[in-house]
Short mmCIF file of C-alpha atoms in Angstrom, two decimals:
data_model
loop_
_atom_site.label_atom_id
_atom_site.label_comp_id
_atom_site.label_asym_id
_atom_site.label_seq_id
_atom_site.Cartn_x
_atom_site.Cartn_y
_atom_site.Cartn_z
CA MET A 129 119.87 92.87 14.77
CA LYS A 130 121.84 95.40 16.78
CA THR A 131 119.00 97.86 16.34
CA ARG A 132 116.56 95.31 17.59
CA GLN A 133 118.74 94.65 20.69
CA ILE A 134 119.01 98.37 21.39
CA ALA A 135 115.26 98.80 21.00
CA SER A 136 114.62 95.82 23.31
CA ALA A 137 117.07 97.21 25.87
CA LEU A 138 115.39 100.63 25.73
CA LEU A 139 111.96 99.05 26.06
CA LEU A 140 113.10 96.95 29.04
CA ALA A 141 114.71 100.01 30.67
CA GLY A 142 111.47 101.96 30.18
CA ILE A 143 109.43 99.20 31.78
CA LEU A 144 111.81 98.95 34.74
CA PHE A 145 112.00 102.73 35.11
CA SER A 146 108.23 103.14 35.05
CA ALA A 147 107.74 100.27 37.52
CA THR A 148 110.10 101.83 40.06
CA THR A 149 108.56 105.27 39.79
CA ALA A 150 104.92 104.16 39.95
CA ARG A 151 104.90 103.08 43.60
CA ALA A 152 101.80 103.89 45.59
CA ASN A 153 101.90 105.67 48.94
CA ILE A 154 100.80 103.31 51.72
CA ASN A 155 99.16 104.71 54.82
CA ILE A 156 100.35 103.42 58.16
CA THR A 157 97.90 103.34 61.05
CA ILE A 158 99.26 103.05 64.58
CA THR A 159 96.81 102.54 67.42
CA SER A 160 97.05 102.05 71.14
CA GLU A 161 95.23 102.95 74.30
CA ILE A 162 96.64 104.74 77.29
CA TYR A 163 94.91 103.82 80.51
CA ILE A 164 95.31 104.63 84.15
CA PRO A 165 95.68 101.42 86.11
CA PRO A 166 93.58 101.19 89.27
CA CYS A 167 95.31 100.81 92.58
CA VAL A 168 95.28 97.51 94.46
CA VAL A 169 92.95 97.93 97.45
CA ASN A 170 93.41 95.71 100.52
CA GLY A 171 95.76 93.41 98.62
CA ASP A 172 92.86 92.44 96.34
CA THR A 173 91.20 90.63 99.24
CA LEU A 174 87.66 90.98 100.52
CA ILE A 175 86.91 93.82 102.94
CA THR A 176 84.52 92.58 105.63
CA VAL A 177 82.60 94.74 108.09
CA ASP A 178 80.70 92.87 110.81
CA PHE A 179 78.22 94.93 112.81
CA GLY A 180 77.55 92.04 115.19
CA ASP A 181 74.21 91.86 117.00
CA MET A 182 72.26 95.11 116.82
CA ASP A 183 69.25 96.35 118.78
CA ALA A 184 66.60 97.21 116.17
CA GLN A 185 65.53 100.32 118.11
CA LYS A 186 69.08 101.75 118.14
CA VAL A 187 69.74 101.63 114.39
CA ASP A 188 69.75 105.32 113.54
CA GLY A 189 72.55 105.94 111.04
CA GLN A 190 75.01 106.72 113.87
CA ALA A 191 74.99 103.72 116.21
CA TYR A 192 77.04 100.65 115.32
CA ALA A 193 79.36 102.57 112.99
CA LYS A 194 82.51 100.65 112.07
CA SER A 195 85.63 102.25 110.62
CA ILE A 196 88.18 100.21 108.72
CA THR A 197 91.53 101.21 107.25
CA VAL A 198 92.75 99.34 104.19
CA PRO A 199 96.15 99.43 102.49
CA VAL A 200 96.27 100.80 98.95
CA SER A 201 99.11 100.11 96.51
CA CYS A 202 99.37 102.08 93.27
CA THR A 203 101.73 101.78 90.29
CA TYR A 204 100.44 105.12 88.96
CA TYR A 205 100.08 107.82 91.60
CA SER A 206 100.26 111.16 89.85
CA GLY A 207 97.43 113.67 90.24
CA ALA A 208 94.41 113.43 92.51
CA ALA A 209 93.05 110.18 93.97
CA TYR A 210 89.46 109.12 93.22
CA VAL A 211 87.36 106.39 94.78
CA ARG A 212 84.59 104.53 93.00
CA VAL A 213 82.08 102.39 94.88
CA THR A 214 79.72 100.31 92.77
CA GLY A 215 76.65 98.82 94.40
CA SER A 216 72.87 99.14 94.54
CA GLN A 217 71.55 102.25 96.26
CA LEU A 218 68.71 101.98 98.77
CA THR A 219 65.73 103.59 97.01
CA GLY A 220 64.94 107.04 98.40
CA ALA A 221 68.10 107.16 100.53
CA PRO A 222 71.14 109.43 100.07
CA THR A 223 73.63 108.46 97.34
CA ASN A 224 76.05 106.91 99.86
CA VAL A 225 73.61 104.27 101.17
CA LEU A 226 73.84 100.69 99.90
CA LYS A 227 70.74 98.54 99.61
CA THR A 228 70.82 95.42 101.76
CA ASP A 229 69.49 91.97 101.01
CA ALA A 230 67.24 92.16 104.08
CA THR A 231 63.90 90.40 103.78
CA GLY A 232 60.40 91.20 104.97
CA GLY A 233 59.67 94.68 106.21
CA ASN A 234 63.38 95.55 106.34
CA ALA A 235 63.91 95.25 102.59
CA ASP A 236 62.87 98.81 101.76
CA ILE A 237 64.12 100.60 104.85
CA LEU A 238 67.49 99.08 105.84
CA GLY A 239 70.74 100.10 104.18
CA VAL A 240 74.40 100.62 104.95
CA ALA A 241 75.70 104.19 104.74
CA LEU A 242 79.34 104.69 103.73
CA TYR A 243 81.58 107.62 104.64
CA GLN A 244 85.13 108.67 103.80
CA GLY A 245 87.32 108.77 106.89
CA ASN A 246 86.91 107.71 110.48
CA GLY A 247 83.36 108.37 111.65
CA VAL A 248 79.92 109.31 110.43
CA ASN A 249 80.20 112.76 108.86
CA SER A 250 77.65 113.83 106.24
CA SER A 251 80.23 116.26 104.82
CA PHE A 252 82.28 113.28 103.59
CA PRO A 253 79.93 110.70 102.06
CA LEU A 254 81.45 107.79 100.17
CA THR A 255 79.15 108.35 97.20
CA LEU A 256 78.15 105.40 95.05
CA GLY A 257 78.84 105.39 91.31
CA GLY A 258 81.41 106.53 88.81
CA GLY A 259 80.85 110.28 88.98
CA SER A 260 81.17 112.46 85.90
CA ASN A 261 84.58 111.04 84.95
CA GLY A 262 83.79 107.35 85.43
CA TYR A 263 86.50 106.99 88.07
CA GLY A 264 84.36 107.98 91.03
CA TYR A 265 84.68 110.91 93.40
CA PRO A 266 87.68 112.73 94.87
CA LEU A 267 89.13 111.31 98.06
CA THR A 268 88.78 114.15 100.52
CA GLN A 269 88.91 112.42 103.90
CA GLY A 270 90.58 109.31 105.33
CA TRP A 271 93.30 109.21 102.67
CA THR A 272 96.94 109.09 103.76
CA GLY A 273 99.98 108.83 101.52
CA ASN A 274 98.63 110.85 98.59
CA GLY A 275 101.01 110.83 95.63
CA THR A 276 102.91 107.75 96.82
CA ALA A 277 102.93 104.09 95.81
CA SER A 278 101.72 102.94 99.25
CA SER A 279 98.72 104.62 100.86
CA GLN A 280 95.88 103.89 103.24
CA PHE A 281 92.19 104.63 103.04
CA THR A 282 89.84 104.73 106.00
CA LEU A 283 86.13 104.32 105.45
CA THR A 284 83.19 104.06 107.82
CA ALA A 285 80.12 101.86 107.38
CA VAL A 286 77.00 102.29 109.50
CA PRO A 287 73.56 100.65 109.45
CA TYR A 288 71.01 103.12 108.08
CA LYS A 289 67.28 103.00 108.69
CA GLN A 290 64.93 104.94 106.45
CA GLY A 291 61.66 105.30 108.39
CA GLY A 292 59.59 102.45 109.76
CA SER A 293 60.48 99.85 112.35
CA LEU A 294 63.03 97.12 111.81
CA GLU A 295 62.21 93.45 112.23
CA ALA A 296 64.65 90.87 113.58
CA GLY A 297 66.70 89.16 110.89
CA ALA A 298 70.04 88.92 109.15
CA PHE A 299 71.16 91.17 106.31
CA SER A 300 74.18 91.91 104.16
CA ALA A 301 75.20 94.41 101.51
CA THR A 302 77.84 94.16 98.82
CA ALA A 303 79.76 96.63 96.71
CA THR A 304 83.03 96.90 94.84
CA MET A 305 85.55 99.66 95.42
CA SER A 306 88.39 100.92 93.27
CA ILE A 307 90.83 103.78 93.76
CA SER A 308 92.61 105.50 90.85
CA TYR A 309 94.70 108.60 90.31
CA LEU A 310 93.77 111.09 87.59
#
C-alpha cells in the first residue's frame, strides 16, 4: 500500500511538473496610431469673402481682390506649417483657382483665385489639394506666429476670368482649408 501511495505521489508530481513546464509562449501585439492634429482655423467657423457687385468688364484676376486674416490655434506646432485647400479646380486654370457654381456662359470661365498673403502675387499661390504629403503645401507667405500655439494666416481671394466675356449673374465657390504642422 505504501508503495502504491509513493507511486501515486510520484505520478501526480510528474503530471504537475510537466504541466508547469509545458507553457506556451503567447505573443502580445500592441497597436496605436500617432497622428498630427490639424490646427483650428478661424475658430472652426465659416470664412466668408464677399466681392460685392462687380463690373463684368473689370474682372481680370487683379480687380476686386479681398484679403482676409484668420486666427489659427494649434495644439501641435513643431516643424513647418502646411496649408491644405480642398475644392474643385476650374478646368484649364492654374492650380490655385476654384471653380464657381456660376451658370450659363460663366460656368466654364469664372473662378476664384487664392493666394497666400495680402495681395495677388503669382509667386505665392494657395494651391489646391493635398500635395505630395497629403497635408498640403508649405505656408510661405501671410503666416505669422510660426511655431506657436496662436497664429494668424492671411489669404487673398480674387475673381478670375479665363477668356470669354462674363454674363450678369450670381456665383459662389466653396472649399475647405486646414493647417497642420509637420
